[in-house]
PDB file of C-alpha atoms in Angstrom:
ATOM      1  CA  UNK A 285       0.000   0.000   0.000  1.00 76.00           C
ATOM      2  CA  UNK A 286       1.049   3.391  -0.723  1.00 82.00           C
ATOM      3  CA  UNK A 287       1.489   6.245   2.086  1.00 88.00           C
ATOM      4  CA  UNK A 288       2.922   9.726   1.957  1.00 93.00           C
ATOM      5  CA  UNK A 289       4.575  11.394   4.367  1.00 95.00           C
ATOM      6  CA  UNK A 290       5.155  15.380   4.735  1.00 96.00           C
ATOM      7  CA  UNK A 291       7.635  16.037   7.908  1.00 96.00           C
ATOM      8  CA  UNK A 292       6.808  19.729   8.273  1.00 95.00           C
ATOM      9  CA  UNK A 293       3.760  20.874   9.677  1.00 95.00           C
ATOM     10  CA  UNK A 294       4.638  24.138   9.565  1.00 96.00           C
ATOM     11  CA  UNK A 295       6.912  26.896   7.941  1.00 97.00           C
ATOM     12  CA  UNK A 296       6.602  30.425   8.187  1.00 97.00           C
ATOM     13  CA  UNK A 297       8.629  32.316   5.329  1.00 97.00           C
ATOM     14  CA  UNK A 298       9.106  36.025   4.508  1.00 97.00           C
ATOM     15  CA  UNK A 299       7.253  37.463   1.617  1.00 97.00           C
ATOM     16  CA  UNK A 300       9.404  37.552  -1.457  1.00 97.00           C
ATOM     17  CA  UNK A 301      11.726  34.373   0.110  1.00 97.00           C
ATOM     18  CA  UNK A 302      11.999  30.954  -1.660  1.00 97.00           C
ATOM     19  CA  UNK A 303      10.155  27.807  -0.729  1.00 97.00           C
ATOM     20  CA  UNK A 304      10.477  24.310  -0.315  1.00 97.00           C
ATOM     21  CA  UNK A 305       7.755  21.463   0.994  1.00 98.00           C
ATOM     22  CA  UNK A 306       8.788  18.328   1.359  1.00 98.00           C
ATOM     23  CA  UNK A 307       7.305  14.957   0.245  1.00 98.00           C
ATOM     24  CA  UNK A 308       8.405  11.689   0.280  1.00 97.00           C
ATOM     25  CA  UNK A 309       6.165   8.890  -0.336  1.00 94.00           C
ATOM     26  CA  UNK A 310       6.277   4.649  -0.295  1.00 90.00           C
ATOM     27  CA  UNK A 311       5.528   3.022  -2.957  1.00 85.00           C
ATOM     28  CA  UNK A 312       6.633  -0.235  -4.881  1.00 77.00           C
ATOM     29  CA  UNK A 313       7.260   1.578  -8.144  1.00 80.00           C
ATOM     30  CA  UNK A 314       6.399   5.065  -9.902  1.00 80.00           C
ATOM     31  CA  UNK A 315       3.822   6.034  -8.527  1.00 86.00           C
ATOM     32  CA  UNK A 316       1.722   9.105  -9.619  1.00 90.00           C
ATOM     33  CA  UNK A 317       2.398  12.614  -7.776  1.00 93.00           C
ATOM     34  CA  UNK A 318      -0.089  15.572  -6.650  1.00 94.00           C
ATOM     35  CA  UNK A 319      -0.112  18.337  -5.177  1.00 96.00           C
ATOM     36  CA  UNK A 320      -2.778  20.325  -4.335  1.00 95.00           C
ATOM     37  CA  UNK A 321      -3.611  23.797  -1.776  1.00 96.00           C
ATOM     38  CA  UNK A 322      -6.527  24.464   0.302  1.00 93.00           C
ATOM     39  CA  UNK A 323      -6.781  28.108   1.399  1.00 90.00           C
ATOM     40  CA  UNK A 324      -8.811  28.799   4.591  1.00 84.00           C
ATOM     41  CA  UNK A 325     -12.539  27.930   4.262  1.00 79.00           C
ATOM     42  CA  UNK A 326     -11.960  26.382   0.471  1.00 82.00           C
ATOM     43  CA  UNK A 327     -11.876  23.159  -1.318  1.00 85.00           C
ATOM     44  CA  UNK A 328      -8.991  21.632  -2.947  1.00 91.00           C
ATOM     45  CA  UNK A 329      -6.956  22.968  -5.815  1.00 91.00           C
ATOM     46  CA  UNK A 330      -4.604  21.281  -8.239  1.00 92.00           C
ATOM     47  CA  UNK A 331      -1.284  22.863  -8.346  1.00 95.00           C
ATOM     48  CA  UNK A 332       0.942  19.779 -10.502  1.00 94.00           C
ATOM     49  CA  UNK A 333       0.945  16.630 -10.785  1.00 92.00           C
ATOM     50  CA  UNK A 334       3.612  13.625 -12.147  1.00 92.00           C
ATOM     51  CA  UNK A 335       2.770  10.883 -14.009  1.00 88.00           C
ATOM     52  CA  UNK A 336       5.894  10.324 -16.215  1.00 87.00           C
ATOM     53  CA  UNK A 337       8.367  11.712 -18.133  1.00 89.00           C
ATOM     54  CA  UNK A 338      10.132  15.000 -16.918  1.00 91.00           C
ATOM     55  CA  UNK A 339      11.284  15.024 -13.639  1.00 92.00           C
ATOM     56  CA  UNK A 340      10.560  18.469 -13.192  1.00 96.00           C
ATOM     57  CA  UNK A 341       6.835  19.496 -13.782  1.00 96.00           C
ATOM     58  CA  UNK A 342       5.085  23.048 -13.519  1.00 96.00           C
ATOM     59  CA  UNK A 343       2.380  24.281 -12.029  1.00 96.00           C
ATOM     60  CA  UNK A 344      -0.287  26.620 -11.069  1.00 94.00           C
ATOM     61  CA  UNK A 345       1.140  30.018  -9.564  1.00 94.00           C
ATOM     62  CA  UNK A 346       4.401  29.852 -10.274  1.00 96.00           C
ATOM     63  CA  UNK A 347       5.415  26.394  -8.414  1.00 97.00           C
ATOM     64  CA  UNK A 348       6.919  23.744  -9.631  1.00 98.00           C
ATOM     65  CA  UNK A 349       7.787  20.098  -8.087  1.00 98.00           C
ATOM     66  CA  UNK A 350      10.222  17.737  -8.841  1.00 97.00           C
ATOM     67  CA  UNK A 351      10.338  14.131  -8.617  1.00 95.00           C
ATOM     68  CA  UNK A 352      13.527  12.393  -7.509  1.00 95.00           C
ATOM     69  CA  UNK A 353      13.022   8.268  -7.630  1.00 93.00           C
ATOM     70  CA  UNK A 354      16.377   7.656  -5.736  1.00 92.00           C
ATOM     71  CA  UNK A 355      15.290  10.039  -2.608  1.00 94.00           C
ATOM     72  CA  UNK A 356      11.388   8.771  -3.180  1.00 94.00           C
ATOM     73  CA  UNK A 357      10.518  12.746  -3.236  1.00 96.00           C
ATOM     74  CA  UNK A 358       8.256  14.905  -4.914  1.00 97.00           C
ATOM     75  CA  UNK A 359       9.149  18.363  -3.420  1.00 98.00           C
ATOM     76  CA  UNK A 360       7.252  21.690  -3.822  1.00 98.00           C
ATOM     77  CA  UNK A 361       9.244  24.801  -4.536  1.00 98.00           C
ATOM     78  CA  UNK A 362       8.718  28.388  -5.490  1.00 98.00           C
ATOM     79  CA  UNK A 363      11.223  31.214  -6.053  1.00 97.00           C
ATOM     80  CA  UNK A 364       9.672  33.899  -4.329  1.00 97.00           C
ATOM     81  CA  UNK A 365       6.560  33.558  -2.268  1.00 97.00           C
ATOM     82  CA  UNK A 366       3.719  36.182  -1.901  1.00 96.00           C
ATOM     83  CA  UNK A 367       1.434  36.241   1.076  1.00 95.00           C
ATOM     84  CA  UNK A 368      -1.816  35.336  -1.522  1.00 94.00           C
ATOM     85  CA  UNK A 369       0.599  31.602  -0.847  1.00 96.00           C
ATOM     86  CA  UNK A 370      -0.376  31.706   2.825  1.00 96.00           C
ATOM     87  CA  UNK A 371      -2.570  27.903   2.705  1.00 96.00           C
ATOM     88  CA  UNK A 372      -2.547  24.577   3.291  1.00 95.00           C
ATOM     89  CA  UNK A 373      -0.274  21.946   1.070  1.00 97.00           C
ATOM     90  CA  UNK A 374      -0.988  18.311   0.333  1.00 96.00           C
ATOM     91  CA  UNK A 375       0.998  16.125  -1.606  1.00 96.00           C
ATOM     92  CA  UNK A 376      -0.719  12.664  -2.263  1.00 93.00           C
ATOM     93  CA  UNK A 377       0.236   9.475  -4.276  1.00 91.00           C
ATOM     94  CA  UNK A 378      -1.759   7.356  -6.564  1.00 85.00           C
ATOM     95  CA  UNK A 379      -1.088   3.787  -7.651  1.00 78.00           C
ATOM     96  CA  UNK A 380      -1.327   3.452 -11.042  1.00 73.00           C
ATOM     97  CA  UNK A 381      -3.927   1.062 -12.423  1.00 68.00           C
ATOM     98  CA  UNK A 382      -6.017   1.313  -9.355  1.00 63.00           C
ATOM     99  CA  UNK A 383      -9.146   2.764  -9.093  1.00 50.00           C
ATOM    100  CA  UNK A 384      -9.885   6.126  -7.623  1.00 59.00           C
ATOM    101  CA  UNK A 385      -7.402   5.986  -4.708  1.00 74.00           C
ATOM    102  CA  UNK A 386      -5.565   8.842  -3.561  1.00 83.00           C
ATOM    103  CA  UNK A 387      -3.578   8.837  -0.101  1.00 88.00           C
ATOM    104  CA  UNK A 388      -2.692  11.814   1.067  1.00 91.00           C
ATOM    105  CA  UNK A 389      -0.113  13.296   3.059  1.00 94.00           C
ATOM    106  CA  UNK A 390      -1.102  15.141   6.905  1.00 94.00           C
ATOM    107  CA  UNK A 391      -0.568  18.642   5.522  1.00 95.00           C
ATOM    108  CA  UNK A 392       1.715  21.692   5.363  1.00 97.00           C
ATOM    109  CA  UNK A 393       0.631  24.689   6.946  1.00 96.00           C
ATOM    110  CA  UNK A 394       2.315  27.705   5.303  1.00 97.00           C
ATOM    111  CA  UNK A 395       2.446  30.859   6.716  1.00 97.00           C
ATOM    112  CA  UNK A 396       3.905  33.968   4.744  1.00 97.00           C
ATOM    113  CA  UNK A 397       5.010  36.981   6.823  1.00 96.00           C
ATOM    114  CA  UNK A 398       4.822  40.325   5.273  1.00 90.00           C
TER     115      UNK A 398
ATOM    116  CA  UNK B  16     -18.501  25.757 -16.010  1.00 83.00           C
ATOM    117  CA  UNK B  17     -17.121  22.351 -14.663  1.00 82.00           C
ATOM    118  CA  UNK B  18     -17.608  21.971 -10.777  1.00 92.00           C
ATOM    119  CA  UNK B  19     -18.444  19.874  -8.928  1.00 95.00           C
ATOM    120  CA  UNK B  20     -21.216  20.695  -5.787  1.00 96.00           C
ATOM    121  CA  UNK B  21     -22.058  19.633  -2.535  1.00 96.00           C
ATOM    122  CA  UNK B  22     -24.892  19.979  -0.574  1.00 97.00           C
ATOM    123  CA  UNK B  23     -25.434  21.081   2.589  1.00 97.00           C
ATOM    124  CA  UNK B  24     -22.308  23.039   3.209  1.00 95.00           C
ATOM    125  CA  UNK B  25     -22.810  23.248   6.873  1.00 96.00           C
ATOM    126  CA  UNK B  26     -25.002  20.998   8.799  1.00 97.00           C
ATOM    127  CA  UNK B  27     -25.287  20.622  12.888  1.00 97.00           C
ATOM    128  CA  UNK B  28     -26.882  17.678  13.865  1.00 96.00           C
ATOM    129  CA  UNK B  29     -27.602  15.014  16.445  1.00 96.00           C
ATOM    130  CA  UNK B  30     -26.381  11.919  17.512  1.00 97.00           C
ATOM    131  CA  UNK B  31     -28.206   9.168  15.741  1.00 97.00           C
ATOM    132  CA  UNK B  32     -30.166  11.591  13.192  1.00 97.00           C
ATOM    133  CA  UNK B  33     -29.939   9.812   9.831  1.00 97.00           C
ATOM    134  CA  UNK B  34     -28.598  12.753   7.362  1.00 97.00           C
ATOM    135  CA  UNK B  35     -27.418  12.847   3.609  1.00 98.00           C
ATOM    136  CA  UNK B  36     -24.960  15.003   2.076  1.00 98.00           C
ATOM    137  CA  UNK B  37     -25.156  15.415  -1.374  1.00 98.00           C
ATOM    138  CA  UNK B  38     -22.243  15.455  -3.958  1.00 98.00           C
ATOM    139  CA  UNK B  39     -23.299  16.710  -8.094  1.00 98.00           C
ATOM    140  CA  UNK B  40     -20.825  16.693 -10.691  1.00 97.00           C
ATOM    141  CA  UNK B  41     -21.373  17.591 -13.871  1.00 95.00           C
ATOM    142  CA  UNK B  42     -18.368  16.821 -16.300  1.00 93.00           C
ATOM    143  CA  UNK B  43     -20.048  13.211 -16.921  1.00 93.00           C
ATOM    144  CA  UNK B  44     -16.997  11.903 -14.647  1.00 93.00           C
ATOM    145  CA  UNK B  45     -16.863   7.730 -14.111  1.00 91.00           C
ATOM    146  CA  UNK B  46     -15.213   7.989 -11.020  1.00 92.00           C
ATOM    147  CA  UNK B  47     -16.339   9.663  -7.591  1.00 94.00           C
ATOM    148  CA  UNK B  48     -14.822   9.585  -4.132  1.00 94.00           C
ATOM    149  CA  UNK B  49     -15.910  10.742  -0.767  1.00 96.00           C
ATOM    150  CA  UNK B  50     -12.895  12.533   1.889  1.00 96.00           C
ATOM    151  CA  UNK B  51     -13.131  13.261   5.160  1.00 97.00           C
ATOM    152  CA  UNK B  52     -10.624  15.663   6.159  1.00 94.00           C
ATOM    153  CA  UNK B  53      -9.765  15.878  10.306  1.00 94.00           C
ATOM    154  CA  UNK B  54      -6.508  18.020  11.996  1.00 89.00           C
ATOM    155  CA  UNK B  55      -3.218  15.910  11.723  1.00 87.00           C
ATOM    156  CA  UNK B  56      -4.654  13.088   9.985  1.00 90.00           C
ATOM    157  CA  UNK B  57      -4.959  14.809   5.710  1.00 89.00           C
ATOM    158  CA  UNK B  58      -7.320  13.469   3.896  1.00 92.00           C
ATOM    159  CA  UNK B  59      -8.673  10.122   4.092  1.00 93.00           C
ATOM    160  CA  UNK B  60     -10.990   8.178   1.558  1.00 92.00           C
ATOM    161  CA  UNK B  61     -14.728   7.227   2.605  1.00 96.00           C
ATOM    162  CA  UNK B  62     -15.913   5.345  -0.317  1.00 95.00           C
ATOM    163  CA  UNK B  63     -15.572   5.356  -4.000  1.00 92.00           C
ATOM    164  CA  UNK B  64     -17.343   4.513  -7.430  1.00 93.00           C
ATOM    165  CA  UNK B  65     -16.336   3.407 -10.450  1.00 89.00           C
ATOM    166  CA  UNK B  66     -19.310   4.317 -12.180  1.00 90.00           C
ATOM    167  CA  UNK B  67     -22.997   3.972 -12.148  1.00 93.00           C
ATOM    168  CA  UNK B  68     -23.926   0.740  -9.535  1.00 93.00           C
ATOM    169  CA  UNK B  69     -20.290   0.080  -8.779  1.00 92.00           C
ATOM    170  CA  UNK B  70     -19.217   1.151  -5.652  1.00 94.00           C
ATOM    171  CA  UNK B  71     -16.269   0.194  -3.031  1.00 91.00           C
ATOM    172  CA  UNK B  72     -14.762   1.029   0.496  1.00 92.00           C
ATOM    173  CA  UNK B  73     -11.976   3.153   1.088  1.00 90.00           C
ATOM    174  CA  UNK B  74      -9.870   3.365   4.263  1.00 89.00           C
ATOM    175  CA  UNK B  75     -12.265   4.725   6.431  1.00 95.00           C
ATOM    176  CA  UNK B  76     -15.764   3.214   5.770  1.00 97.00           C
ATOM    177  CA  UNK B  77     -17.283   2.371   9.179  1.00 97.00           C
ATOM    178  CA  UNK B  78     -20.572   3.963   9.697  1.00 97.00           C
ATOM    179  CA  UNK B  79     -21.050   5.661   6.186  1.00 98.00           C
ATOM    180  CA  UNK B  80     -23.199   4.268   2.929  1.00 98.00           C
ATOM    181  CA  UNK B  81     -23.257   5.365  -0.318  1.00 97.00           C
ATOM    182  CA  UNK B  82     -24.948   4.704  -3.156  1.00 95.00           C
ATOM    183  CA  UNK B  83     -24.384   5.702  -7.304  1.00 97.00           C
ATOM    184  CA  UNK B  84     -27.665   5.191  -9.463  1.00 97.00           C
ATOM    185  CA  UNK B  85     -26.847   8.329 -11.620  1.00 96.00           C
ATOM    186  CA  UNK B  86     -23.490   9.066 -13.273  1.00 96.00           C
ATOM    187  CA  UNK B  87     -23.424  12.632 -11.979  1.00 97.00           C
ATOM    188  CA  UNK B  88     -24.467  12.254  -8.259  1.00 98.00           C
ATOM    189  CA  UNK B  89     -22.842  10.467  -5.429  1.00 98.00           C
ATOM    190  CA  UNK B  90     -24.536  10.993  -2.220  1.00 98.00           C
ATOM    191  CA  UNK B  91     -23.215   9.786   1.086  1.00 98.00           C
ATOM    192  CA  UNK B  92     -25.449   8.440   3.859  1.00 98.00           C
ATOM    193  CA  UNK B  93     -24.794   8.361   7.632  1.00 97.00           C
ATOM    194  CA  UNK B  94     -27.553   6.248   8.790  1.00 96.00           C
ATOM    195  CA  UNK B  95     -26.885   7.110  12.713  1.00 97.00           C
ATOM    196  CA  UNK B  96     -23.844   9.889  12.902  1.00 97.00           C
ATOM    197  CA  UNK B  97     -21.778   9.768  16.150  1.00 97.00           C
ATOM    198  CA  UNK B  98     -19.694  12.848  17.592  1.00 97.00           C
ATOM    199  CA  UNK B  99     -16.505  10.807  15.989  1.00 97.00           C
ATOM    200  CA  UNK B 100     -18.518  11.650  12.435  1.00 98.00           C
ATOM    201  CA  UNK B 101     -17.814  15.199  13.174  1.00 98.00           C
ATOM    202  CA  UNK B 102     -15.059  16.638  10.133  1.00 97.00           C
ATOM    203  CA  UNK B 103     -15.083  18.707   7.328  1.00 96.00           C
ATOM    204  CA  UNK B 104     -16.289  15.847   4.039  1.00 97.00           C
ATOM    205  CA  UNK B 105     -14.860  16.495   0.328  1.00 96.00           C
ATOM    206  CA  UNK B 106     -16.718  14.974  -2.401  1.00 96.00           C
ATOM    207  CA  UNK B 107     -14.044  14.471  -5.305  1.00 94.00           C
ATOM    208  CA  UNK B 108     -14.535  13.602  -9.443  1.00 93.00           C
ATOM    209  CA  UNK B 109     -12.566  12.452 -12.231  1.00 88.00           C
ATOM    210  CA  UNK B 110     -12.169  10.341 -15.727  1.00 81.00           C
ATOM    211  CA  UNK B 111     -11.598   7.455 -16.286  1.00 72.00           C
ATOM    212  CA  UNK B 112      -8.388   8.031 -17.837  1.00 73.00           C
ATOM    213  CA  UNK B 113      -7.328  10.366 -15.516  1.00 73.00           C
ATOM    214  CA  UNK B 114      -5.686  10.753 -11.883  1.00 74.00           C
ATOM    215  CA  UNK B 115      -6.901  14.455 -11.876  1.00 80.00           C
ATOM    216  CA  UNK B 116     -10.110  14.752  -9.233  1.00 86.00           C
ATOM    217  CA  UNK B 117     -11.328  17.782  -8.505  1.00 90.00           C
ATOM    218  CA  UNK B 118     -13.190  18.588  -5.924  1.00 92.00           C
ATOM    219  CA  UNK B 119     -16.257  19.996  -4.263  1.00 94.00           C
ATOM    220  CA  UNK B 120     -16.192  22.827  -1.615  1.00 92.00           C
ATOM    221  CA  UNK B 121     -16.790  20.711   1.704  1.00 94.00           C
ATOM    222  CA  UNK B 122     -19.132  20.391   3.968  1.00 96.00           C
ATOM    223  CA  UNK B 123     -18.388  21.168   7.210  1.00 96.00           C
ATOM    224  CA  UNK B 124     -20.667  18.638   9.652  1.00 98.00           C
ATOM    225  CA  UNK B 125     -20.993  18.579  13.113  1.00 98.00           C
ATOM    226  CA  UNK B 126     -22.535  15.796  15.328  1.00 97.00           C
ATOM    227  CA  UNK B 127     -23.413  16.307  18.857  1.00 96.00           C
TER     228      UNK B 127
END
């Protein structure tokens, strides 16, 4: 079975700094990658996702993940972070060839100071 | 435009009170899922459908039905909610050919 784990809870940054949310998952081969934001009070967005190919996808509002098989990561990152960033980050796995099943990681709070 | 809705977004309720939240999605999607989302614990998955009639258990099952006789609605069932039913429920969408799901607003319950 797959799981996800993301080892920060929390992580304040300044406005305008870089950032980095880690991921590292378990599964038995490559799996497919997602991550997605919740802002206060609001459902879930898509901001990339892996399924093969490029290591290095794109997403949404300027971030942009990258998967590393050897470290079993799919980190977030973005060069400079505005406060509008200031949500909640999931990253969750998906087996391919199963049906419907996303697990999801516990959650990174982020917090953007001004 | 492509959403998908839920219905009630808030509900209060009572222990043992047989409720139903509704989940609409109308991108003619095969596959539906049902979240629950609690502090600590991320997102964790009710039940799912493959399509119309076909439906299966996810991690967290215990004390929830569902039920899929139209493609576009998915409607989860808790036949006597308990405090422990109290969390914030995602209803989520998706082709068949596709890992994307998007997903509904929420609905925030609480069971006392």
């Amino acid at each position: 079975a797959q799981s996800v784990t993301q080892p920060d809870i929390h992580i304040t940054v300044s406005e305008g700094a870089s950032l980095e949310l880690r991921c590292n998952y378990s599964y038995g081969a490559t799996p497919y990658l997602f991550w997605y934001v919740q802002s206060p009070g609001q459902g879930l967005q898509l901001l990339l996702k892996y399924f093969s190919g490029d290591t290095l996808v794109q997403g949404i509002k300027g971030f942009e993940a990258e998967f590393k098989r050897s470290q079993s990561s799919f980190n977030l990152r973005k060069p400079s972070v505005h406060w509008s960033d200031a949500a909640e980050y999931f990253c969750a796995v998906g087996a391919p060839g199963t049906a419907s099943k996303l697990t999801f990681g516990t959650g990174t709070r982020l917090q953007v100071t001004l | 435009e492509a959403q998908v809705t839920q219905n009630p977004r808030y509900l209060i309720t009572v222990t043992g009170k047989k409720l139903t939240v509704t989940c609409s999605q109308n991108m003619n999607h095969e596959y539906m899922s049902w979240y629950r989302q609690d502090p600590g614990l991320g997102l964790r998955q009710i039940y799912y459908s493959m399509n119309v009639e076909v439906t299966d258990k996810g991690d967290v099952p215990e004390g929830y039905k569902v039920s899929r006789k139209e493609k576009r609605n998915f409607p989860l069932i808790l036949e006597s909610p308990s405090p422990n039913q109290t969390s914030l429920y995602f209803c989520a969408s998706r082709t068949g050919r596709s890992y994307e799901q998007y997903f509904g607003p929420g609905t925030r319950l609480t069971v006392t």
